[in-house]
């Protein structure tokens, strides 16, 4: 089946780390993505991980993949107010079909 | 500047009045797609196109049409809009290769009364 689940809301204090979690159901997914949506804008790709990787780090962003539990997480270190946005987890089996989660709204408190 | 451009940004219309939302990309992308975003449902794919004259249904195609006569344009057509099509619509494009990120437009907020 094709289902991507995320919690709806996360609130953190500026300077703390944020961890946004996602579970997916299809173990044949090839790529897993994190997209960011700022108010009034479309989605922008933040980072991605290939299904044969466990971890990927890109500056303040760390993606962890637990294939056994079909769990994906995005950690944002030193969270800033500019990180306030909706974060979408997505999975794909190729470029034709990308399934998105419902999005997690991150609120950063100054 | 590389971008996906949708027009209009906001549209209010009445039930049954045909409308078209345009989408254009300047990145020579093969793949284009339409999504609708609704609260609690995330993004759902309406239609996609892998190349000129090649289109296919996504998860929620009912009530929509698309065309891909040129590589850069992928309009979304609502022949007879209904209130349940009130939503935020996004056009996206990609190179159409494995691990090609989607580039999104800024969205069109449609209200059907």
Coordinates of C-alpha atoms in Angstrom, one line a residue:
Chain A
X1 CA 0.0 0.0 0.0
X2 CA 1.0 3.6 -0.3
X3 CA 0.6 5.6 2.9
X4 CA 2.9 8.2 4.5
X5 CA 2.1 9.4 8.0
X6 CA 3.3 12.4 9.9
X7 CA 2.2 14.2 13.1
X8 CA 0.4 17.5 12.4
X9 CA 2.2 19.9 14.6
X10 CA 5.6 20.5 16.4
X11 CA 6.6 23.4 18.6
X12 CA 10.2 24.1 19.6
X13 CA 12.2 27.0 21.1
X14 CA 14.7 28.9 19.0
X15 CA 18.1 27.3 19.3
X16 CA 16.8 23.8 20.2
X17 CA 16.8 20.8 17.9
X18 CA 13.6 19.9 16.0
X19 CA 12.8 16.3 15.1
X20 CA 10.1 15.6 12.6
X21 CA 9.0 12.0 12.2
X22 CA 7.4 10.1 9.4
X23 CA 6.3 6.5 8.8
X24 CA 5.7 5.0 5.4
X25 CA 4.2 1.7 4.5
X26 CA 5.8 0.6 1.2
X27 CA 9.2 -1.1 1.7
X28 CA 9.9 -1.0 -2.0
X29 CA 10.2 2.8 -2.0
X30 CA 13.4 3.9 -3.7
X31 CA 13.7 7.5 -2.5
X32 CA 12.5 9.3 0.6
X33 CA 12.3 13.1 0.6
X34 CA 11.7 16.0 2.9
X35 CA 10.1 19.1 1.4
X36 CA 9.6 22.5 3.1
X37 CA 6.6 24.7 2.4
X38 CA 6.7 28.3 3.6
X39 CA 3.5 30.4 3.8
X40 CA 2.1 31.3 0.4
X41 CA 4.7 29.3 -1.5
X42 CA 5.0 25.9 -3.1
X43 CA 7.1 23.1 -1.8
X44 CA 10.9 23.1 -2.0
X45 CA 13.1 20.1 -1.7
X46 CA 15.1 20.1 1.5
X47 CA 16.9 16.8 1.3
X48 CA 16.4 13.2 0.2
X49 CA 17.8 9.8 1.1
X50 CA 18.1 6.7 -1.0
X51 CA 16.5 3.6 0.5
X52 CA 19.9 1.8 0.9
X53 CA 21.2 4.5 3.2
X54 CA 20.8 4.9 7.0
X55 CA 21.7 8.5 7.5
X56 CA 22.4 11.6 5.6
X57 CA 23.7 14.9 6.9
X58 CA 23.6 18.3 5.2
X59 CA 24.7 21.3 7.4
X60 CA 22.0 21.6 10.1
X61 CA 19.8 18.8 8.6
X62 CA 20.2 15.1 9.5
X63 CA 18.0 12.5 8.0
X64 CA 17.7 9.1 9.6
X65 CA 16.1 6.1 7.9
X66 CA 15.1 2.9 9.8
X67 CA 14.1 0.5 7.1
X68 CA 13.0 -2.2 9.4
X69 CA 10.4 0.1 11.1
X70 CA 9.8 2.1 7.9
X71 CA 10.5 5.2 9.9
X72 CA 12.1 8.4 8.6
X73 CA 13.1 11.4 10.6
X74 CA 14.4 14.9 9.9
X75 CA 16.5 16.6 12.6
X76 CA 17.1 20.3 12.4
X77 CA 19.9 21.5 14.6
X78 CA 19.9 25.0 16.2
X79 CA 16.3 25.7 14.9
X80 CA 15.7 29.3 13.8
X81 CA 12.5 31.3 13.4
X82 CA 13.1 31.0 9.6
X83 CA 12.6 27.3 9.9
X84 CA 8.9 27.8 10.8
X85 CA 7.1 26.1 7.9
X86 CA 5.2 22.9 7.0
X87 CA 7.5 19.9 6.4
X88 CA 6.4 17.1 4.1
X89 CA 7.7 13.6 4.0
X90 CA 7.4 11.9 0.7
X91 CA 8.3 8.6 -0.9
X92 CA 8.7 7.5 -4.5
X93 CA 9.5 4.5 -6.6
X94 CA 10.7 6.5 -9.5
X95 CA 10.0 10.0 -10.8
X96 CA 6.4 9.3 -11.9
X97 CA 4.8 8.7 -8.6
X98 CA 5.6 10.6 -5.4
X99 CA 3.3 10.1 -2.4
X100 CA 3.3 12.9 0.2
X101 CA 2.4 12.9 3.9
X102 CA -0.1 15.4 5.2
X103 CA 2.7 17.7 6.5
X104 CA 4.0 18.7 9.9
X105 CA 3.7 22.3 10.9
X106 CA 6.8 23.5 12.7
X107 CA 6.4 26.5 15.0
X108 CA 9.6 28.0 16.3
X109 CA 9.2 30.1 19.5
X110 CA 11.7 33.0 19.8
Chain B
X1 CA 15.6 32.3 -13.2
X2 CA 14.5 28.7 -13.2
X3 CA 10.9 28.5 -12.2
X4 CA 7.4 27.1 -12.5
X5 CA 4.8 29.7 -13.0
X6 CA 1.1 29.3 -12.3
X7 CA -1.7 31.7 -13.1
X8 CA -3.8 32.9 -11.5
X9 CA -2.7 32.9 -7.9
X10 CA -6.3 33.4 -6.7
X11 CA -9.5 32.5 -8.4
X12 CA -13.1 32.7 -7.3
X13 CA -15.7 31.2 -9.6
X14 CA -19.2 29.8 -9.6
X15 CA -20.4 26.2 -10.0
X16 CA -20.3 25.1 -13.6
X17 CA -18.3 27.9 -15.2
X18 CA -15.4 26.4 -17.1
X19 CA -11.9 27.5 -16.0
X20 CA -8.3 26.9 -16.8
X21 CA -5.3 27.2 -14.5
X22 CA -2.1 27.7 -16.5
X23 CA 1.3 26.2 -15.6
X24 CA 4.6 26.9 -17.4
X25 CA 8.2 25.9 -16.7
X26 CA 11.4 27.3 -18.2
X27 CA 13.7 24.4 -17.2
X28 CA 13.0 22.1 -20.2
X29 CA 11.6 19.5 -17.9
X30 CA 10.1 16.3 -19.3
X31 CA 7.8 15.6 -16.4
X32 CA 5.0 17.8 -15.1
X33 CA 2.3 17.2 -12.6
X34 CA -0.7 18.8 -10.8
X35 CA -1.5 18.4 -7.1
X36 CA -4.2 19.6 -4.9
X37 CA -3.6 20.4 -1.2
X38 CA -6.4 20.1 1.3
X39 CA -6.2 20.4 5.1
X40 CA -5.6 17.0 6.7
X41 CA -5.1 15.3 3.3
X42 CA -1.7 16.6 2.3
X43 CA -0.9 16.7 -1.4
X44 CA -2.8 14.5 -3.8
X45 CA -1.8 14.0 -7.4
X46 CA -4.4 14.9 -10.0
X47 CA -2.7 14.2 -13.4
X48 CA 0.8 14.0 -14.6
X49 CA 2.7 14.1 -17.9
X50 CA 5.9 12.3 -18.8
X51 CA 6.4 14.1 -22.1
X52 CA 4.5 16.0 -24.8
X53 CA 1.2 14.4 -25.6
X54 CA 1.7 11.9 -22.8
X55 CA -0.6 12.3 -19.8
X56 CA -1.9 10.0 -17.2
X57 CA -4.3 10.0 -14.2
X58 CA -3.1 10.5 -10.7
X59 CA -5.0 9.6 -7.5
X60 CA -7.9 12.2 -7.9
X61 CA -8.5 12.9 -11.6
X62 CA -12.3 13.1 -11.5
X63 CA -13.6 16.5 -12.7
X64 CA -10.2 17.6 -14.2
X65 CA -8.6 17.6 -17.6
X66 CA -5.1 18.4 -18.7
X67 CA -3.2 18.8 -21.9
X68 CA 0.5 18.7 -22.9
X69 CA 0.8 20.2 -26.4
X70 CA 4.1 21.8 -25.7
X71 CA 6.9 20.8 -23.3
X72 CA 6.8 23.9 -21.2
X73 CA 3.0 24.2 -20.6
X74 CA 0.6 21.9 -18.7
X75 CA -2.7 23.6 -18.1
X76 CA -5.3 22.2 -15.7
X77 CA -8.9 22.5 -17.0
X78 CA -12.1 22.3 -14.9
X79 CA -14.9 21.9 -17.4
X80 CA -17.7 22.2 -14.8
X81 CA -16.3 23.2 -11.4
X82 CA -18.0 22.1 -8.2
X83 CA -17.6 23.3 -4.6
X84 CA -15.7 20.2 -3.7
X85 CA -12.9 21.4 -6.1
X86 CA -12.3 24.4 -3.8
X87 CA -8.6 23.8 -2.9
X88 CA -5.0 24.9 -3.3
X89 CA -3.5 23.7 -6.5
X90 CA 0.1 23.2 -7.3
X91 CA 1.9 22.5 -10.5
X92 CA 5.3 20.8 -10.4
X93 CA 7.9 19.7 -12.9
X94 CA 11.1 17.6 -12.9
X95 CA 13.7 16.3 -15.3
X96 CA 12.0 13.0 -15.2
X97 CA 14.9 10.9 -14.1
X98 CA 15.3 8.7 -11.0
X99 CA 15.9 11.1 -8.1
X100 CA 14.9 14.2 -9.9
X101 CA 13.4 16.7 -7.4
X102 CA 10.1 18.2 -8.1
X103 CA 10.1 22.0 -8.6
X104 CA 6.8 23.6 -7.5
X105 CA 4.9 26.7 -8.5
X106 CA 3.6 29.0 -5.9
X107 CA 0.1 27.6 -6.0
X108 CA -3.4 28.7 -7.1
X109 CA -6.1 29.1 -4.5
X110 CA -9.4 28.2 -6.1
X111 CA -12.8 28.9 -4.5
X112 CA -15.9 27.5 -6.2
X113 CA -19.2 28.8 -4.9

